[in-house]
Coordinates of C-alpha atoms in Angstrom, one line a residue:
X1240 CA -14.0 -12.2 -22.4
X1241 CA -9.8 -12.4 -23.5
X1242 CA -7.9 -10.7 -21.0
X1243 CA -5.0 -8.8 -21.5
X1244 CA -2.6 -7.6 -18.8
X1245 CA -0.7 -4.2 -19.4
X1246 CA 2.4 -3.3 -17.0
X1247 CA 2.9 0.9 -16.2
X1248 CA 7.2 1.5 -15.8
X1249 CA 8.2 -0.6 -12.7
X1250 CA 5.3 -3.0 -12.4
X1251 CA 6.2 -6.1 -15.3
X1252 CA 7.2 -8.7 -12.6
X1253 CA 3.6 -8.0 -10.5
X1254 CA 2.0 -7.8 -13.9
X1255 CA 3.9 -11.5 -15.3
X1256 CA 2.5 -13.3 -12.1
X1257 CA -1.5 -11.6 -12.2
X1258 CA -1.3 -12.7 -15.5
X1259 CA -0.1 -16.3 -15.3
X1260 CA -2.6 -16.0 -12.2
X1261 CA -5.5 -14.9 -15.2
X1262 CA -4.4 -17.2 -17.8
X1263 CA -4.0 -13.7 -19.8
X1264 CA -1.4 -11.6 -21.9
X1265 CA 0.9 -9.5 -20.1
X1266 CA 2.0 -6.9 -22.7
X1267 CA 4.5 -3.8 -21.8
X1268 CA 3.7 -0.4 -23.3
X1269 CA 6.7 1.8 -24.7
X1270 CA 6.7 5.1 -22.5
X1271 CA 9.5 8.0 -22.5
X1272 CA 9.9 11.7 -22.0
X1273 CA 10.2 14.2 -24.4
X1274 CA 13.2 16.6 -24.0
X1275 CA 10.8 19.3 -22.5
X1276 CA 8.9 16.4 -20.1
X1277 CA 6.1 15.3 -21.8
X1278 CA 5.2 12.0 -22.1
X1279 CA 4.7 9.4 -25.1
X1280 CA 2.9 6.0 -24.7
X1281 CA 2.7 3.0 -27.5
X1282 CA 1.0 -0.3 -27.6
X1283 CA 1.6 -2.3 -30.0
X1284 CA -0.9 -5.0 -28.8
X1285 CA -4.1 -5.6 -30.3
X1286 CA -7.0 -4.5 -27.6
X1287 CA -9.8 -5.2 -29.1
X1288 CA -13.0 -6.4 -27.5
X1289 CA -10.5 -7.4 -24.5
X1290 CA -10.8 -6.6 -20.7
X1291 CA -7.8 -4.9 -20.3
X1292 CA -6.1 -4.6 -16.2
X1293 CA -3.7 -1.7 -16.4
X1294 CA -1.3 -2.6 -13.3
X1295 CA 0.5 0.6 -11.8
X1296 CA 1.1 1.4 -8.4
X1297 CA 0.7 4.6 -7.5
X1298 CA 3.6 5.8 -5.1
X1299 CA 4.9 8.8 -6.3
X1300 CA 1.7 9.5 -8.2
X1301 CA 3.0 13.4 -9.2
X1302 CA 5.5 11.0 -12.1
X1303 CA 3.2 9.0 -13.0
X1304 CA -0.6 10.1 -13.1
X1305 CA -0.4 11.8 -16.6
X1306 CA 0.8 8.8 -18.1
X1307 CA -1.7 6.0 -16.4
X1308 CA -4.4 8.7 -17.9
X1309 CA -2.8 8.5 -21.1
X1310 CA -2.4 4.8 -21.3
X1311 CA -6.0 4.6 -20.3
X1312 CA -7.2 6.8 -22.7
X1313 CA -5.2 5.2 -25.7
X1314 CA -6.8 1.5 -24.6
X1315 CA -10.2 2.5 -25.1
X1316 CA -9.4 4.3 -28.4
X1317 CA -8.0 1.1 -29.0
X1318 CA -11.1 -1.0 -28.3
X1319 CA -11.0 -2.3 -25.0
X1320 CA -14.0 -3.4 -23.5
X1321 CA -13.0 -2.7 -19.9
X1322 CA -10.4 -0.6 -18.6
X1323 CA -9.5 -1.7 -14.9
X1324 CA -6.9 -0.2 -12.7
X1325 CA -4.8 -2.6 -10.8
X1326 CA -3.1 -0.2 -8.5
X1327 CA -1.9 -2.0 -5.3
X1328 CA -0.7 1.3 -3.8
X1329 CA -3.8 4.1 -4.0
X1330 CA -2.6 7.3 -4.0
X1331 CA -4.1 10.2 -2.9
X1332 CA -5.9 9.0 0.5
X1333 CA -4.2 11.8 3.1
X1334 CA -6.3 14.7 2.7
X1335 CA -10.0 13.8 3.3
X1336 CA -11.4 16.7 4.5
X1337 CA -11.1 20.1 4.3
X1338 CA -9.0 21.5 7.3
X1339 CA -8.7 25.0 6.7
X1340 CA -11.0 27.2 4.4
X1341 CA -9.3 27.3 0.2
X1342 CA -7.9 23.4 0.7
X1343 CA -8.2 21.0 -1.9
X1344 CA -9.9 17.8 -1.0
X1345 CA -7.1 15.9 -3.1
X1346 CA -8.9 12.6 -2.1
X1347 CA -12.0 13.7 -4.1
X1348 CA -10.3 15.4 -6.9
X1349 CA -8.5 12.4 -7.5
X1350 CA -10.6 9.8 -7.5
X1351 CA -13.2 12.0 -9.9
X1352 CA -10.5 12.0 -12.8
X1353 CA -9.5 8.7 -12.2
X1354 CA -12.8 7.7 -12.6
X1355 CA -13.3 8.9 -15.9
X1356 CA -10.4 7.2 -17.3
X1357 CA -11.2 3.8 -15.3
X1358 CA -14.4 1.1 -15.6
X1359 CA -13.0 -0.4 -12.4
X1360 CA -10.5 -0.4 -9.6
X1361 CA -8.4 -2.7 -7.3
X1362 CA -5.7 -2.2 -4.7
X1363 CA -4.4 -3.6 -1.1
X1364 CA -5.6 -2.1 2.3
X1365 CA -5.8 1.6 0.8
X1366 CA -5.7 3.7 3.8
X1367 CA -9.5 4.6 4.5
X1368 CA -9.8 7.0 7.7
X1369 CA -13.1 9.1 7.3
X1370 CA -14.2 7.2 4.8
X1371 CA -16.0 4.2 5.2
X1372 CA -14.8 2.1 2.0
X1373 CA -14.0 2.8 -1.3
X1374 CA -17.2 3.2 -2.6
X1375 CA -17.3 6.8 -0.7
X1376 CA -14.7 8.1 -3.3
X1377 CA -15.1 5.8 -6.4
X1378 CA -18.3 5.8 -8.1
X1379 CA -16.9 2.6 -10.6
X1380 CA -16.9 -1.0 -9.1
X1381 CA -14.3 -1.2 -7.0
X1382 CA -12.4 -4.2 -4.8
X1383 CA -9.8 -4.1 -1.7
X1384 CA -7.6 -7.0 -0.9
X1385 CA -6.5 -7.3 2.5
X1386 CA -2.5 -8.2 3.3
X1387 CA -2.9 -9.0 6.7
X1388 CA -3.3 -12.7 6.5
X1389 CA -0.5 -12.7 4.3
X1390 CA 1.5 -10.8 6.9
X1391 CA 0.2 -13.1 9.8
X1392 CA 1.7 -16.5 8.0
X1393 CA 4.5 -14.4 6.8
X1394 CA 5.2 -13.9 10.9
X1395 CA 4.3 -17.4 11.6
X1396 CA 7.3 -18.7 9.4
X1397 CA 9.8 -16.1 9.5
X1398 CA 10.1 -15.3 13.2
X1399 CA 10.8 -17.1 16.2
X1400 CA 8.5 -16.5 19.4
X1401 CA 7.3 -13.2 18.1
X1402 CA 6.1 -10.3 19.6
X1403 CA 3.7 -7.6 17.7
X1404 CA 3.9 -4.3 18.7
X1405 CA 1.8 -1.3 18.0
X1406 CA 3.2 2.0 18.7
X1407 CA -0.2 3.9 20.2
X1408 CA -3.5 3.1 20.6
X1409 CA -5.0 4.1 17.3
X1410 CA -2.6 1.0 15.9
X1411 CA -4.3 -1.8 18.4
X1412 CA -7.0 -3.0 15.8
X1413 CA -4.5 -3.8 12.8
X1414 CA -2.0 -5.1 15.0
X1415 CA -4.6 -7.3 17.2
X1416 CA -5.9 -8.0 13.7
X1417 CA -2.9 -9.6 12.2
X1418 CA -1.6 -11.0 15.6
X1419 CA -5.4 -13.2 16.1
X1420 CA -4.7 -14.5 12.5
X1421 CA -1.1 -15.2 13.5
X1422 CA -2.1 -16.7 17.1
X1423 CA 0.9 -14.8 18.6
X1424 CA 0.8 -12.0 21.0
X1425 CA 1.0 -8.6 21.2
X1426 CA 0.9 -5.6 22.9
X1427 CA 0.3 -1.5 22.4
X1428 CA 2.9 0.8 24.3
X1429 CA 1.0 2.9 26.8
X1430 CA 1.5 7.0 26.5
X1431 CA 1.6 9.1 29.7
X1432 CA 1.5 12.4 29.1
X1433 CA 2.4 15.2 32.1
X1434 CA 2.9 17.9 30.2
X1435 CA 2.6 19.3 26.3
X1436 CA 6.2 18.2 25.8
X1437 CA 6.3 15.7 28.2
X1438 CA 5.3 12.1 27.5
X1439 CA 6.4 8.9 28.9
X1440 CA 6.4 5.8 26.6
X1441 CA 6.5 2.8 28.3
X1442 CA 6.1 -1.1 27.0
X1443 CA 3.4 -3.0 29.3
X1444 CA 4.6 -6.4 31.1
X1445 CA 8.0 -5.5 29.5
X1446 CA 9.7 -8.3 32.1
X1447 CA 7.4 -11.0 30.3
X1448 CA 8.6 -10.1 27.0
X1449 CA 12.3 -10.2 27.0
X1450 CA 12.5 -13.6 25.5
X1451 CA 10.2 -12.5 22.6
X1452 CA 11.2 -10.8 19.6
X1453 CA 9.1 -7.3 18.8
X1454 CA 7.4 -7.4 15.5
X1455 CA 6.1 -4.1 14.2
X1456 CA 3.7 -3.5 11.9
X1457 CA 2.1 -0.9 9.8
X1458 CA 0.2 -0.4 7.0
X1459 CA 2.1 2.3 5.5
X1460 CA 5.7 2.8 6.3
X1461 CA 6.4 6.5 4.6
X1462 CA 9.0 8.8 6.6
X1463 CA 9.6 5.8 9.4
X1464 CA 9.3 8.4 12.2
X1465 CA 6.4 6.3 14.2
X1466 CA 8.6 3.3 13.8
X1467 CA 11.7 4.7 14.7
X1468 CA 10.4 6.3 17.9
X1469 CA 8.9 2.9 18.7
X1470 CA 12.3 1.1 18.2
X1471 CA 13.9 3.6 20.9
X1472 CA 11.4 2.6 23.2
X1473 CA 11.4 -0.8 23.1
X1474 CA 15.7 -0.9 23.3
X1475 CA 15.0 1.3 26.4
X1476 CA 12.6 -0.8 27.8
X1477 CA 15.3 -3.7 27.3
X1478 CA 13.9 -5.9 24.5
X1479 CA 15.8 -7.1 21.2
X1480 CA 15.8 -5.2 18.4
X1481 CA 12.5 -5.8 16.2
X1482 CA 11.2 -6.5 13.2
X1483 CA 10.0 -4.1 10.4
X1484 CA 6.7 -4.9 8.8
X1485 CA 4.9 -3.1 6.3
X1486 CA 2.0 -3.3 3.7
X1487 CA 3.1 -0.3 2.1
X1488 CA 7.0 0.0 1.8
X1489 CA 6.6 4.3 0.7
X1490 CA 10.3 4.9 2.4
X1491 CA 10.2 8.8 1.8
X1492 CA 13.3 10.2 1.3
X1493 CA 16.0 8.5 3.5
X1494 CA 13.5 7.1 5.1
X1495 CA 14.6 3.5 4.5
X1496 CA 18.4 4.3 5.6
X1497 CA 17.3 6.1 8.5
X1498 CA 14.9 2.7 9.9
X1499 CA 17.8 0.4 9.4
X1500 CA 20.1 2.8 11.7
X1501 CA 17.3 2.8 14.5
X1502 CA 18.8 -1.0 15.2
X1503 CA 15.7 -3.2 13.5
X1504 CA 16.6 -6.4 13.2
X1505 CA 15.0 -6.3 9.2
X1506 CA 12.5 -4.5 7.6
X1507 CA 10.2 -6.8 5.4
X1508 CA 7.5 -5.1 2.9
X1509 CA 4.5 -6.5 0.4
X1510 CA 5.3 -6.0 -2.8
X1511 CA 2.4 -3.4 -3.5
X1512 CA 5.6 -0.9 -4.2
X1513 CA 8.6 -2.3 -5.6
X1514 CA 11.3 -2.3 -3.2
X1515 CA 14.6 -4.3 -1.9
X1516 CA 12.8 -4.9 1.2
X1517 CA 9.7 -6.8 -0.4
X1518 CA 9.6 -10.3 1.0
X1519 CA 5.4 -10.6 1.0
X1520 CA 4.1 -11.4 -2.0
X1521 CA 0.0 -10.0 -2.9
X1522 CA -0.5 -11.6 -6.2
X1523 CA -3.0 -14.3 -5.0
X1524 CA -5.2 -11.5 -3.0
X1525 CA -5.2 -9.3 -6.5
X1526 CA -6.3 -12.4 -8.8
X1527 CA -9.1 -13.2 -6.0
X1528 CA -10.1 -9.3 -5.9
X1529 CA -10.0 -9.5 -9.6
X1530 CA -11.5 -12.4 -10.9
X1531 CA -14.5 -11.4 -8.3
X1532 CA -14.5 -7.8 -10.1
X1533 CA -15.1 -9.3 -13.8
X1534 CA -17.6 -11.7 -12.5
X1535 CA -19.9 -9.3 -11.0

């Protein structure tokens, strides 16, 4: 089956590479605002009896989400035979319960709609914490690729005698993860807390370390605060300023500013959101995840 690559606002230079990667089209839509907000999507592209791989991510989704649905929607009017969302970024994954009585389970909500506009779905390391995998939310075929490898050789080349660093406890599975693939070390800052506003950070075997430099990594780096806090500990604790690393670059708000005045070293993203700081590129794991989705 022809495939033909189509690019949401933002995404063309992800979209050229998946598509050299498919040996497929990559075609741009036209897309503006009305005066009063709404949106208007074109194709000029013929569709017809194609697999089509809409590539959007979805930070920000509030901006964006009526128009994916719209683009959808046209394609299949326009014959597609398969609709697939790229989306490297999945929006949408914070509220996964219901915490007080009247919420919305966004989670749910959204993945119900985008499932009626969608015959399949992709992304990177979407961030699953009551939920199992993806199949709990999406009831279309869907597949994850996973950026830690990609961050491990990233690590491996970029940074001398490196030390990962995870900021608590609930981090010391990713971090081990990518620092086994990396064969490099790494350690998990040990909370002590006396009091309910008084809590001792302190970095383990900190006199062993001094000659390292910190890495730290996250899958998400939204507002920064974890990181930032983490960086003050480690330049109290005496070690050199570290290394930013994240899967997600989100940078809410001054988010990014405000991490680069903590004293990091560099702050180094994938390119599931574009971003200054993208330096990891996830094009190879999204051809894998979706040649393996249109072979099923």
């Amino acid at each position: 089956m022809t495939k033909l690559v189509v690019s949401m606002p933002g995404s063309g230079l992800l979209a050229d590479r998946l598509a050299a990667g498919l040996c497929a089209e990559h075609a741009e839509p036209r897309t503006r605002r009305f005066p009063d907000g709404e949106s208007y999507v074109r194709l000029d592209t013929d569709c017809e009896n194609k697999d089509l791989i809409v590539v959007g991510s979805l930070d920000r989704p509030d901006e964006k989400f009526l128009q994916l649905i719209f683009l959808c929607d046209l394609l299949r009017e326009l014959g597609a035979a398969r609709v697939v969302l790229c989306a490297p970024y999945l929006a949408y994954m914070r509220q996964d319960k219901r915490f007080r009585a009247g919420e919305a389970v966004t989670s749910q909500s959204f993945a119900r709609i985008l499932c009626r506009a969608v015959d399949g779905l992709v992304t990177v390391d979407p961030h699953l914490h009551r939920y199992r995998n993806l199949g709990d939310l999406y009831n279309v075929p869907t597949r994850v690729g996973h950026a830690a490898g990609l961050i491990a050789d990233w690590i491996k080349t970029e940074v001398r005698r490196p030390l990962l660093v995870g900021p608590d406890s609930e981090s010391e599975q990713w971090v081990a993860d990518v620092a086994a693939r990396a064969g490099v070390p790494h350690i998990v800052l040990e909370k002590t807390r006396r009091g309910d506003r008084d809590v001792e950070v302190s970095v383990p075997e900190v006199e062993r370390w001094r000659d390292h430099r910190p890495v730290l990594v996250d899958d998400i780096i939204s507002t920064a605060g974890t990181m930032i806090e983490t960086v003050r500990h480690l330049g109290a604790a005496g070690l050199s300023a570290p290394m930013c690393v994240g899967v997600h670059g989100v940078f809410a708000d001054d988010a990014h500013g405000e991490l680069l005045g903590a004293g990091v070293q560099g702050i180094v993203t994938t390119n599931t959101i574009a971003h200054e700081t993208n330096g990891i590129d996830v094009s190879g794991i999204l051809i894998e995840a979706l040649d393996d989705l249109f072979g099923e």
